[in-house]
């Protein structure tokens, strides 16, 4: 049996800087586990963590693999940091 290669996303330093900037401005994104190694992307405000917003398309929660979800979160941080 061949071993599966595990994909791990490593963010670029500009993405990490955008993430730090957004968290300082009180906006954060996170992964919420679903079944079978699938994840939802969640946006929340750290000071009000009970108010959670899911990433949706056509009013349905979008599921991602861990690699794609992490990559999408970094894209969201970069886009959000440009807006702030």
XYZ file of N, CA, C and O in Angstrom:
336
model
N 0.829 -1.179 0.000
C 0.000 0.000 0.000
C 0.879 1.251 0.000
O 1.786 1.362 0.809
N 0.597 2.154 -0.877
C 1.346 3.403 -0.938
C 0.799 4.384 0.103
O -0.407 4.444 0.333
N 1.700 5.138 0.694
C 1.279 6.133 1.673
C 0.795 7.380 0.948
O 1.374 7.789 -0.054
N -0.263 7.967 1.476
C -0.770 9.210 0.912
C 0.099 10.365 1.390
O 0.507 10.408 2.558
N 0.369 11.277 0.482
C 1.118 12.465 0.851
C 0.166 13.436 1.539
O -0.903 13.748 1.015
N 0.545 13.909 2.700
C -0.285 14.837 3.459
C 0.044 16.259 3.011
O 1.201 16.675 3.032
N -0.976 16.982 2.582
C -0.785 18.356 2.157
C -0.903 19.269 3.362
O -1.878 19.219 4.104
N 0.092 20.115 3.539
C 0.082 21.099 4.617
C 0.311 22.463 3.992
O 1.256 22.656 3.236
N -0.570 23.410 4.292
C -0.433 24.753 3.733
C 0.449 25.595 4.638
O 0.199 25.713 5.830
N 1.482 26.185 4.068
C 2.372 27.090 4.800
C 2.128 28.508 4.295
O 2.438 28.804 3.140
N 1.598 29.378 5.128
C 1.296 30.734 4.665
C 2.558 31.558 4.424
O 3.581 31.374 5.085
N 2.461 32.453 3.467
C 3.533 33.400 3.157
C 3.579 34.437 4.273
O 2.569 34.675 4.948
N 4.718 35.086 4.464
C 4.831 36.025 5.582
C 3.854 37.196 5.445
O 3.395 37.743 6.450
N 3.505 37.586 4.221
C 2.531 38.675 4.043
C 1.142 38.243 4.520
O 0.396 39.057 5.060
N 0.825 36.965 4.342
C -0.456 36.451 4.826
C -0.484 36.415 6.346
O -1.501 36.727 6.963
N 0.635 36.079 6.945
C 0.718 36.049 8.410
C 0.592 37.468 8.964
O -0.099 37.705 9.961
N 1.242 38.437 8.308
C 1.132 39.828 8.741
C -0.303 40.332 8.631
O -0.792 41.046 9.506
N -0.992 39.939 7.546
C -2.392 40.328 7.382
C -3.255 39.706 8.481
O -4.169 40.356 9.002
N -2.958 38.457 8.835
C -3.700 37.785 9.896
C -3.509 38.507 11.231
O -4.473 38.769 11.952
N -2.281 38.853 11.563
C -1.996 39.547 12.818
C -2.705 40.900 12.846
O -3.302 41.284 13.856
N -2.681 41.601 11.719
C -3.343 42.903 11.623
C -4.850 42.770 11.868
O -5.434 43.554 12.613
N -5.473 41.778 11.254
C -6.918 41.578 11.423
C -7.275 41.207 12.855
O -8.273 41.689 13.396
N -6.476 40.369 13.464
C -6.752 39.974 14.853
C -6.604 41.182 15.778
O -7.392 41.363 16.709
N -5.623 42.040 15.501
C -5.483 43.263 16.301
C -6.684 44.187 16.119
O -7.060 44.904 17.030
N -7.285 44.151 14.926
C -8.465 44.958 14.640
C -9.757 44.238 15.039
O -10.850 44.664 14.688
N -9.628 43.120 15.733
C -10.754 42.390 16.331
C -11.584 41.604 15.318
O -12.807 41.542 15.437
N -10.940 41.014 14.312
C -11.620 40.133 13.352
C -10.789 38.864 13.233
O -9.572 38.925 13.071
N -11.438 37.710 13.314
C -10.709 36.446 13.233
C -11.496 35.425 12.421
O -12.725 35.468 12.369
N -10.765 34.527 11.781
C -11.349 33.410 11.042
C -10.843 32.120 11.668
O -9.725 32.065 12.177
N -11.676 31.095 11.613
C -11.302 29.828 12.214
C -11.939 28.689 11.424
O -12.819 28.901 10.601
N -11.470 27.470 11.707
C -12.048 26.267 11.116
C -12.973 25.611 12.131
O -12.635 25.517 13.309
N -14.112 25.172 11.662
C -15.006 24.383 12.509
C -15.114 23.003 11.885
O -15.484 22.864 10.719
N -14.780 22.007 12.646
C -14.757 20.640 12.125
C -16.153 20.136 11.805
O -17.116 20.408 12.517
N -16.228 19.404 10.719
C -17.441 18.726 10.305
C -17.076 17.239 10.245
O -16.017 16.834 10.715
N -17.891 16.437 9.642
C -17.581 15.016 9.559
C -16.610 14.716 8.421
O -16.474 15.505 7.490
N -15.940 13.604 8.503
C -15.069 13.083 7.444
C -13.990 14.058 6.977
O -13.786 14.270 5.791
N -13.300 14.681 7.916
C -12.184 15.577 7.624
C -12.577 16.750 6.734
O -11.818 17.196 5.893
N -13.791 17.234 6.894
C -14.271 18.411 6.182
C -14.466 19.527 7.208
O -14.743 19.272 8.387
N -14.327 20.759 6.757
C -14.363 21.898 7.668
C -15.218 23.026 7.107
O -15.328 23.205 5.903
N -15.799 23.807 8.033
C -16.474 25.054 7.704
C -15.539 26.188 8.086
O -14.758 26.075 9.033
N -15.644 27.305 7.375
C -14.888 28.501 7.748
C -15.824 29.408 8.532
O -16.944 29.683 8.110
N -15.331 29.884 9.669
C -16.121 30.701 10.578
C -15.432 32.037 10.773
O -14.222 32.095 10.983
N -16.209 33.120 10.686
C -15.701 34.457 10.987
C -16.318 34.891 12.308
O -17.519 34.708 12.521
N -15.509 35.451 13.182
C -16.046 35.917 14.455
C -15.223 37.085 14.966
O -14.134 37.371 14.470
N -15.776 37.758 15.954
C -15.097 38.862 16.623
C -14.615 38.329 17.962
O -15.425 37.856 18.766
N -13.295 38.358 18.212
C -12.777 37.764 19.455
C -13.413 38.318 20.732
O -13.581 37.585 21.696
N -13.786 39.585 20.741
C -14.410 40.127 21.952
C -15.860 39.655 22.112
O -16.420 39.738 23.191
N -16.468 39.162 21.031
C -17.835 38.643 21.069
C -17.852 37.302 20.330
O -18.419 37.182 19.254
N -17.229 36.296 20.913
C -17.026 35.023 20.227
C -18.312 34.222 20.040
O -18.336 33.245 19.314
N -19.409 34.641 20.666
C -20.670 33.916 20.512
C -21.367 34.259 19.196
O -22.189 33.505 18.712
N -21.032 35.410 18.624
C -21.606 35.830 17.351
C -20.730 35.271 16.226
O -19.691 35.814 15.907
N -21.173 34.176 15.607
C -20.387 33.454 14.612
C -21.046 33.590 13.245
O -22.258 33.449 13.112
N -20.226 33.855 12.219
C -20.728 33.971 10.850
C -20.030 32.907 10.010
O -18.804 32.842 9.967
N -20.819 32.063 9.346
C -20.261 31.008 8.498
C -20.078 31.518 7.077
O -20.869 32.331 6.601
N -19.063 31.027 6.407
C -18.873 31.320 4.994
C -19.920 30.539 4.211
O -19.996 29.323 4.325
N -20.738 31.262 3.436
C -21.836 30.610 2.718
C -21.804 30.970 1.245
O -21.347 32.042 0.862
N -22.296 30.071 0.436
C -22.552 30.304 -0.981
C -23.956 29.788 -1.255
O -24.280 28.643 -0.912
N -24.795 30.604 -1.859
C -26.195 30.263 -2.123
C -26.922 29.828 -0.851
O -27.672 28.855 -0.844
N -26.647 30.535 0.244
C -27.265 30.284 1.553
C -26.998 28.889 2.104
O -27.792 28.349 2.876
N -25.903 28.270 1.710
C -25.487 26.980 2.267
C -24.058 27.086 2.754
O -23.222 27.713 2.112
N -23.791 26.477 3.891
C -22.423 26.460 4.405
C -21.520 25.705 3.437
O -21.892 24.647 2.932
N -20.348 26.256 3.197
C -19.418 25.647 2.264
C -18.436 24.769 3.038
O -17.876 25.200 4.050
N -18.247 23.534 2.574
C -17.293 22.618 3.205
C -15.991 22.620 2.421
O -15.990 22.697 1.196
N -14.880 22.527 3.154
C -13.557 22.500 2.554
C -12.736 21.376 3.163
O -12.975 20.967 4.301
N -11.710 20.940 2.421
C -10.699 20.080 3.029
C -9.827 20.983 3.903
O -9.890 22.215 3.805
N -9.016 20.401 4.750
C -8.198 21.209 5.664
C -7.243 22.123 4.897
O -7.082 23.294 5.222
N -6.615 21.601 3.856
C -5.665 22.376 3.061
C -6.365 23.561 2.390
O -5.911 24.698 2.486
N -7.470 23.295 1.722
C -8.188 24.357 1.010
C -8.792 25.372 1.970
O -8.833 26.565 1.679
N -9.258 24.911 3.113
C -9.833 25.825 4.105
C -8.773 26.758 4.664
O -9.009 27.964 4.807
N -7.607 26.231 4.968
C -6.528 27.067 5.488
C -6.090 28.086 4.445
O -5.853 29.253 4.764
N -5.995 27.652 3.212
C -5.621 28.562 2.133
C -6.684 29.654 1.961
O -6.356 30.837 1.803
N -7.946 29.283 2.018
C -9.041 30.241 1.877
C -9.059 31.232 3.037
O -9.309 32.429 2.834
N -8.771 30.771 4.241
C -8.717 31.663 5.401
C -7.635 32.717 5.209
O -7.838 33.896 5.484
N -6.480 32.308 4.709
C -5.409 33.274 4.484
C -5.806 34.292 3.409
O -5.500 35.472 3.522
N -6.513 33.846 2.371
C -7.014 34.775 1.351
C -7.994 35.772 1.976
O -7.962 36.968 1.668
N -8.864 35.285 2.856
C -9.826 36.157 3.522
C -9.126 37.180 4.414
O -9.523 38.345 4.454
N -8.086 36.759 5.129
C -7.320 37.698 5.964
C -6.672 38.781 5.115
O -6.699 39.960 5.471
N -6.082 38.406 3.992
C -5.430 39.387 3.121
C -6.462 40.370 2.590
O -6.246 41.596 2.617
N -7.599 39.867 2.111
C -8.645 40.750 1.593
C -9.208 41.663 2.690
O -9.446 42.839 2.459
N -9.425 41.116 3.864
C -9.982 41.902 4.968
C -8.999 42.975 5.434
O -9.401 44.076 5.756
N -7.713 42.658 5.461
C -6.728 43.635 5.913
C -6.639 44.818 4.954
O -6.333 45.931 5.353
N -6.928 44.586 3.666
C -6.936 45.684 2.697
C -8.132 46.601 2.919
O -8.065 47.786 2.619
N -9.231 46.040 3.439
C -10.432 46.840 3.677
C -10.368 47.661 4.964
O -11.046 48.679 5.082
N -9.596 47.205 5.932
C -9.537 47.895 7.233
C -8.662 49.120 7.196
O -7.733 49.321 6.647
